[in-house]
mmCIF file of C-alpha atoms in Angstrom:
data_model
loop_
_atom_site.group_PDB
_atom_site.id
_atom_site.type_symbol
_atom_site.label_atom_id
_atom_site.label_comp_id
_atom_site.label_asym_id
_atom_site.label_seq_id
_atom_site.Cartn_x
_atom_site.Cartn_y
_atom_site.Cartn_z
ATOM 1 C CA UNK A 1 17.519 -41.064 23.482
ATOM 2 C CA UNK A 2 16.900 -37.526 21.532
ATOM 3 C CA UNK A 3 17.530 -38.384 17.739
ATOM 4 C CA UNK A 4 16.737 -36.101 15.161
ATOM 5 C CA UNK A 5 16.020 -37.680 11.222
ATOM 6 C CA UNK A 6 15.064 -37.189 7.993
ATOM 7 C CA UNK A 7 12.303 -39.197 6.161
ATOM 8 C CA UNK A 8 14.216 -39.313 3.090
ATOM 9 C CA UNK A 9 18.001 -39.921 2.225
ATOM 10 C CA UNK A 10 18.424 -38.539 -1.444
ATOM 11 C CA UNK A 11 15.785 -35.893 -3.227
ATOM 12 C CA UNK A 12 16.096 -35.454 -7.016
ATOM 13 C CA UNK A 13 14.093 -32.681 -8.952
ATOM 14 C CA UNK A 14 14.373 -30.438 -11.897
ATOM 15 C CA UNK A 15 15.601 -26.941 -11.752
ATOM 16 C CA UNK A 16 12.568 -24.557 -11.631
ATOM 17 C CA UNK A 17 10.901 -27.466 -9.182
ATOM 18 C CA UNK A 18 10.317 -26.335 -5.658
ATOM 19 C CA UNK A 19 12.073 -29.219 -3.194
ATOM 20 C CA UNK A 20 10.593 -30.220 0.456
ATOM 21 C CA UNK A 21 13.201 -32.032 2.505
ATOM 22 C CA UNK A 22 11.752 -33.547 5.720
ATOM 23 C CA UNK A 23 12.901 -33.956 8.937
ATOM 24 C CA UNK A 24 11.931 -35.313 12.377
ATOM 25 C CA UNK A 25 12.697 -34.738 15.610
ATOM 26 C CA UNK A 26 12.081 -36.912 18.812
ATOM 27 C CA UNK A 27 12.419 -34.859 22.001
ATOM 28 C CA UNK A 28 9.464 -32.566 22.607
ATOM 29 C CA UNK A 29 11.625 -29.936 24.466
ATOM 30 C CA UNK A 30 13.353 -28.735 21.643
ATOM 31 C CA UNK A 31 12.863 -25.603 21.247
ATOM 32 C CA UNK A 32 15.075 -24.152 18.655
ATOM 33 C CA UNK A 33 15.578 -25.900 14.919
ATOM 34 C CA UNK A 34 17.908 -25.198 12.310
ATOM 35 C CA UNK A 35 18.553 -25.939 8.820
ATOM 36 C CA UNK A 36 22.233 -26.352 6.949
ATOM 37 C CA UNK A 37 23.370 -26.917 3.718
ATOM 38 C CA UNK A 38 26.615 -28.317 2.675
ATOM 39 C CA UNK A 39 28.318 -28.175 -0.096
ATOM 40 C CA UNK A 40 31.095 -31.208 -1.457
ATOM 41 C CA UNK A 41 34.456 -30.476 1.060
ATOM 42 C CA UNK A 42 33.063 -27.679 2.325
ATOM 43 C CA UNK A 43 31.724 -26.861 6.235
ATOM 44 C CA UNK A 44 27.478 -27.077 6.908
ATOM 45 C CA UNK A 45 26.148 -23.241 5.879
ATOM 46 C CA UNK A 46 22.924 -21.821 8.104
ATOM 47 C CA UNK A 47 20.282 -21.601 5.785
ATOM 48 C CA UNK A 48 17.093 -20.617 7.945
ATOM 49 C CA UNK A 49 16.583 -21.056 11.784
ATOM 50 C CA UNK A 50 12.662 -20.927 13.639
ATOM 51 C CA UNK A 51 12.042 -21.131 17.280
ATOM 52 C CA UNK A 52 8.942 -23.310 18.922
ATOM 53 C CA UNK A 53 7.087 -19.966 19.120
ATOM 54 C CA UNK A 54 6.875 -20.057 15.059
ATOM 55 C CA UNK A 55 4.963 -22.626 13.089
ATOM 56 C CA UNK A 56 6.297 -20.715 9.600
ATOM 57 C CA UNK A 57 9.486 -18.799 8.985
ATOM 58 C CA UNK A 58 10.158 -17.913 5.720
ATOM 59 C CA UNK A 59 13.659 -16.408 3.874
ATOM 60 C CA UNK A 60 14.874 -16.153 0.363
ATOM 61 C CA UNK A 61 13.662 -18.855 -1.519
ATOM 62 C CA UNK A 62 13.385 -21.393 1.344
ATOM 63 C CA UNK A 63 10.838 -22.039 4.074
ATOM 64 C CA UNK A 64 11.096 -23.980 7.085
ATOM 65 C CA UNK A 65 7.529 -25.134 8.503
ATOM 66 C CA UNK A 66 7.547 -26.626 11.827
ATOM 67 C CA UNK A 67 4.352 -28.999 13.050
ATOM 68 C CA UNK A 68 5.504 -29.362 17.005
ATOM 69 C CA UNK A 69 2.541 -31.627 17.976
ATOM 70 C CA UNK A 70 4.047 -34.877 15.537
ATOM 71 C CA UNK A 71 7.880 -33.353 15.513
ATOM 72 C CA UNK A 72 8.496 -32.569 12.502
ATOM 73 C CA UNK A 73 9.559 -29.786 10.421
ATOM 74 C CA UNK A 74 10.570 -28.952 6.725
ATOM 75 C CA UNK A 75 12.428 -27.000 4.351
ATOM 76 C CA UNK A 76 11.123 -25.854 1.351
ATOM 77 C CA UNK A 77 12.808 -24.847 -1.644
ATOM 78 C CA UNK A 78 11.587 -22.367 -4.345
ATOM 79 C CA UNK A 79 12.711 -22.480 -7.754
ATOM 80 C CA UNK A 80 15.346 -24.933 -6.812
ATOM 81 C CA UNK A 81 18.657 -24.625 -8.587
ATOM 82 C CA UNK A 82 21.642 -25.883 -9.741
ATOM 83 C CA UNK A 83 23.509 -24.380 -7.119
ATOM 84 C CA UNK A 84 21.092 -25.851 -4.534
ATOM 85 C CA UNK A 85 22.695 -29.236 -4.885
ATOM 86 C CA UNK A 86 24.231 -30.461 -1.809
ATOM 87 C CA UNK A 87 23.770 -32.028 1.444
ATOM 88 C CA UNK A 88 20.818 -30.624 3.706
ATOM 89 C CA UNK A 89 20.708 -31.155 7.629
ATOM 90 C CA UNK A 90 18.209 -30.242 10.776
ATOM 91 C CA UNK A 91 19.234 -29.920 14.118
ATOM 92 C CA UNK A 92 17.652 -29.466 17.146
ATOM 93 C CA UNK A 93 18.307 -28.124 20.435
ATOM 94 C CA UNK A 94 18.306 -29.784 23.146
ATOM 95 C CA UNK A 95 15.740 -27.171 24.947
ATOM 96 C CA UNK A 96 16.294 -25.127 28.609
ATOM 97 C CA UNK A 97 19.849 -24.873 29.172
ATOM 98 C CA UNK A 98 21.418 -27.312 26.883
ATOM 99 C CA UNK A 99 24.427 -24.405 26.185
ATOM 100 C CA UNK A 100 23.420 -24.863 22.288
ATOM 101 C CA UNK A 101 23.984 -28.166 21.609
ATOM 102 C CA UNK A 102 22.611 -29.073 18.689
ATOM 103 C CA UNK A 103 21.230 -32.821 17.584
ATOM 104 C CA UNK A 104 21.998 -33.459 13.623
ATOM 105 C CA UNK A 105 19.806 -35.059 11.454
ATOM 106 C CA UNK A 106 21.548 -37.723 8.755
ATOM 107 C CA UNK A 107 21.307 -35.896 6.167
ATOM 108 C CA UNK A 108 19.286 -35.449 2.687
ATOM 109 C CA UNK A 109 21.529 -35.225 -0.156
ATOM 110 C CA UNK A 110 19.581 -32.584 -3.076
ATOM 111 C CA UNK A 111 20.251 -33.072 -6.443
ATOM 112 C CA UNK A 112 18.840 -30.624 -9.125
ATOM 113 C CA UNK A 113 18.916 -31.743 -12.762
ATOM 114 C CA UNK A 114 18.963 -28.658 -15.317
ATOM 115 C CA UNK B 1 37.575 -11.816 5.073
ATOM 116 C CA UNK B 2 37.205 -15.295 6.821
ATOM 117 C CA UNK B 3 34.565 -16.527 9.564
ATOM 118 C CA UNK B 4 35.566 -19.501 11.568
ATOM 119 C CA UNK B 5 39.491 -20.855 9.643
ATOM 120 C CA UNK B 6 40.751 -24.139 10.741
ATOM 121 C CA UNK B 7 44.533 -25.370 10.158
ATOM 122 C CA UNK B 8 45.324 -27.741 8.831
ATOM 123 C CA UNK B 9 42.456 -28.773 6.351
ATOM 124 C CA UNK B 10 43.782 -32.019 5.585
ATOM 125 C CA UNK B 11 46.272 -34.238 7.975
ATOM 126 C CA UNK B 12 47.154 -37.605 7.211
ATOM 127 C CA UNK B 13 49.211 -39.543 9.958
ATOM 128 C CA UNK B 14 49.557 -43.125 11.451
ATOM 129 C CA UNK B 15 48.190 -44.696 14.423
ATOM 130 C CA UNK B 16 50.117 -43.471 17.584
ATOM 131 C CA UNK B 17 50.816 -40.057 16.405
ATOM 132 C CA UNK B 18 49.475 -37.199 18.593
ATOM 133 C CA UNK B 19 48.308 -34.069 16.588
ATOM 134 C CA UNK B 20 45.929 -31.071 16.658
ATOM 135 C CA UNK B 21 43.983 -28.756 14.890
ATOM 136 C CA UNK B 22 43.481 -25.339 15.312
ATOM 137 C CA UNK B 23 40.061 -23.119 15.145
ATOM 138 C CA UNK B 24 39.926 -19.017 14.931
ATOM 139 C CA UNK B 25 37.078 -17.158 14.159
ATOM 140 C CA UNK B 26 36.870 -13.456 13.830
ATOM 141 C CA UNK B 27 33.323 -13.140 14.448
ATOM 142 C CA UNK B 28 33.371 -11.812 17.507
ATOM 143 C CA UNK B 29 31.594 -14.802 18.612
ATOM 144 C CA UNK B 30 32.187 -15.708 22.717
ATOM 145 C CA UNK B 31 30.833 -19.664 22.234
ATOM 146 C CA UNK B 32 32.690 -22.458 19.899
ATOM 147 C CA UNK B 33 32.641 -25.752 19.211
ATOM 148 C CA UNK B 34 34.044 -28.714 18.179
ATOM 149 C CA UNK B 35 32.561 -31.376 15.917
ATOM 150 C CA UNK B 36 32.839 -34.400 14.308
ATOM 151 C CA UNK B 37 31.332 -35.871 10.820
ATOM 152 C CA UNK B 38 31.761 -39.342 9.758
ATOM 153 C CA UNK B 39 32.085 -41.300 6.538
ATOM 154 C CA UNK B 40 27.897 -41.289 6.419
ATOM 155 C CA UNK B 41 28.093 -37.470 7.265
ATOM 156 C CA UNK B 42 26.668 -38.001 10.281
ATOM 157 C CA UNK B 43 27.710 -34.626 12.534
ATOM 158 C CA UNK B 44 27.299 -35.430 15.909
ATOM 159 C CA UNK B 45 28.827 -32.399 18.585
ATOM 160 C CA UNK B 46 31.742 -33.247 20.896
ATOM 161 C CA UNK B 47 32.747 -30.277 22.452
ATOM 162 C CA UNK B 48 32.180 -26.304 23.355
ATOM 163 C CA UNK B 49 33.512 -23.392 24.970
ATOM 164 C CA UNK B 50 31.991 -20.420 26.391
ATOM 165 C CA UNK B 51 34.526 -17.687 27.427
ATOM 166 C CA UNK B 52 37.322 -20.127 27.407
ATOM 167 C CA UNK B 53 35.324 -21.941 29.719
ATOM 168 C CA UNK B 54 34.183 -25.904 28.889
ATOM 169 C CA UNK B 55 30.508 -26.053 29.006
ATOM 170 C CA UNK B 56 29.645 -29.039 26.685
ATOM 171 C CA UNK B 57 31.714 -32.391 27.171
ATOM 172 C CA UNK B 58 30.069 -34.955 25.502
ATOM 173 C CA UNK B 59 30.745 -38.637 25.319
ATOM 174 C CA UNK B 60 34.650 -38.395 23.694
ATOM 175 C CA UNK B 61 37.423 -40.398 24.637
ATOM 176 C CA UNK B 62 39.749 -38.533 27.252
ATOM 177 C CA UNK B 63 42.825 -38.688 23.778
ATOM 178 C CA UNK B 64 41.275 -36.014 22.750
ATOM 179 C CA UNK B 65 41.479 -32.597 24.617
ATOM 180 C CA UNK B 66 40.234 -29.304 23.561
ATOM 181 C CA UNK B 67 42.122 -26.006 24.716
ATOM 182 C CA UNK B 68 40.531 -22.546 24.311
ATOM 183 C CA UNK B 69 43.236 -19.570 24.701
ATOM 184 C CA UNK B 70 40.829 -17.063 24.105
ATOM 185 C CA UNK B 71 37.107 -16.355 23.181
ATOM 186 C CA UNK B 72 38.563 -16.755 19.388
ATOM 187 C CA UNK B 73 40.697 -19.556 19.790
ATOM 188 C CA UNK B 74 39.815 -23.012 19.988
ATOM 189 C CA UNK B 75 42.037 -25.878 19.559
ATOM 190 C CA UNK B 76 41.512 -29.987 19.871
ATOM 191 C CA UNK B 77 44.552 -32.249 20.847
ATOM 192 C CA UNK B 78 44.211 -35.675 19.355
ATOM 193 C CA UNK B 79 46.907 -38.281 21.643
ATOM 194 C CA UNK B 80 47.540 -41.569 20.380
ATOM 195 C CA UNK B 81 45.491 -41.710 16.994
ATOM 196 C CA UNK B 82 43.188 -44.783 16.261
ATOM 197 C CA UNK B 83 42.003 -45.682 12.970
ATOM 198 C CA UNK B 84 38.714 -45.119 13.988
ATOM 199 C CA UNK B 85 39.654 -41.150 14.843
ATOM 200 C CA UNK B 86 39.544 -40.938 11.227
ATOM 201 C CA UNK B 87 36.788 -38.153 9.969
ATOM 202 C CA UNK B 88 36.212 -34.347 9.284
ATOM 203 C CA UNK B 89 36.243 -32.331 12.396
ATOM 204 C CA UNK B 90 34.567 -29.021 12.305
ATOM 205 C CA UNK B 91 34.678 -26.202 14.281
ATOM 206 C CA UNK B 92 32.368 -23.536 14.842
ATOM 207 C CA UNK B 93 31.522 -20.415 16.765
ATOM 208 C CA UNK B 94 28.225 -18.826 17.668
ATOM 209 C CA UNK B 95 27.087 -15.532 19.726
ATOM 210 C CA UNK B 96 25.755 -16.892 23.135
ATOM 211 C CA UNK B 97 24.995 -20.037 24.908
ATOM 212 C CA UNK B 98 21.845 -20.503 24.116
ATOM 213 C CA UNK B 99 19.434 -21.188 20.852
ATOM 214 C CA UNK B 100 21.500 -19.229 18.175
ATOM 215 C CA UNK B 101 22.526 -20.199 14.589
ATOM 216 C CA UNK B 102 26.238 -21.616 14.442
ATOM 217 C CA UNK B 103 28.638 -20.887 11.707
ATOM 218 C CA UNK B 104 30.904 -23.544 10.413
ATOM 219 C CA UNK B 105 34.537 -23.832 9.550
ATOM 220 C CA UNK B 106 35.884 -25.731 6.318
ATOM 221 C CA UNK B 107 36.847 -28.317 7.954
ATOM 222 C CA UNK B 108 40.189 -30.514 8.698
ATOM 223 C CA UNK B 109 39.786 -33.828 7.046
ATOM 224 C CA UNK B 110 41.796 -36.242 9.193
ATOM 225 C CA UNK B 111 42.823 -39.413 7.633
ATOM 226 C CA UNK B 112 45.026 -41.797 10.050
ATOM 227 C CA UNK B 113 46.853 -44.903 8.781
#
């Protein structure tokens, strides 16, 4: 079945460090990824989406690459901070007309030291 | 001021009960969902509305029962609790059926004893 995962479970750097959280994916007709970040007792936050069309998408601060021939894609992290702690997840469509249903990753949990 | 509210954000009952939770964005979003996260944070999707119209079902047992009013309303009815039922449910709401980001309620923490 489609599962989507992350290499690592728990990521610990110091602020000022930039952070790569990795994630793999297992069914090749995905075509839409998405990273979230939640925060203790609070709901998952969109961070940065890219579509199969995009190897490279870049925002503020963060970067999500995406390598489609091994399934895999990252986030990257500039500068991380404090207030980047949390829990980060992918997802992954399910590709053609899967109505967005989206395939969760376990989970890396970030901590930043100061 | 608020995307995607849920009610109640915690509930705490005991095996048996039946209870729900309620989801209202004001997004202007016509797609929502329902979610579930475990004790490992594992978020896997159960179900989601288009329109008021059920277009994801997944694999859920037939206690629980979603109910969409409106494009901006989406409820989930929980019959007969089971320990196991125990978990955050989430809710959210995105523009379209297709590839397109989601946005996230808090969250109802459901505890059942």
């Amino acid at each position: 079945g489609e599962s989507v995962g992350l290499h690592l479970p728990t990521l610990s750097v110091q602020e000022g460090d930039n952070s790569i959280i990795n994630c793999a994916y297992s069914n090749s007709a995905s075509d839409y990824f998405i990273w979230y970040k939640q925060e203790s007792g609070k709901g998952p936050q969109f961070i940065i989406d890219i579509r199969s069309n995009m190897d490279k998408r870049q925002g503020q601060r963060v970067t999500v690459l995406l390598n489609k021939t091994v399934k895999h894609l990252s986030l990257q992290i500039a500068a991380t901070q404090p207030g980047d702690s949390a829990v980060y997840f992918c997802a992954a469509n399910a590709g053609g007309t899967s109505y967005g249903k989206l395939t969760f990753g376990q989970g890396t949990i970030l901590t930043v030291h100061p | 001021d608020t995307a995607v509210s849920q009610t109640p954000k915690y509930l705490v009952t005991q095996m048996g009960n039946d209870k729900s939770i309620k989801c209202e964005q004001n997004l202007g979003h016509d797609t929502m969902y329902w979610y579930k996260q475990d004790s490992k944070k594992f978020l896997k999707i159960m179900f989601s509305y288009n329109n008021k119209e059920l277009i994801i079902n997944e694999t859920v047992p037939n206690r629980f029962s979603p109910k969409s009013p409106d494009k901006a309303h989406l409820n989930l009815h929980i019959n007969s609790l089971e320990l196991g039922d125990s978990a955050v449910y989430f809710c959210a709401s995105s523009h379209g059926v297709g590839a397109y980001e989601q946005y996230f309620g808090p969250g109802t923490r459901l505890t059942v004893t």
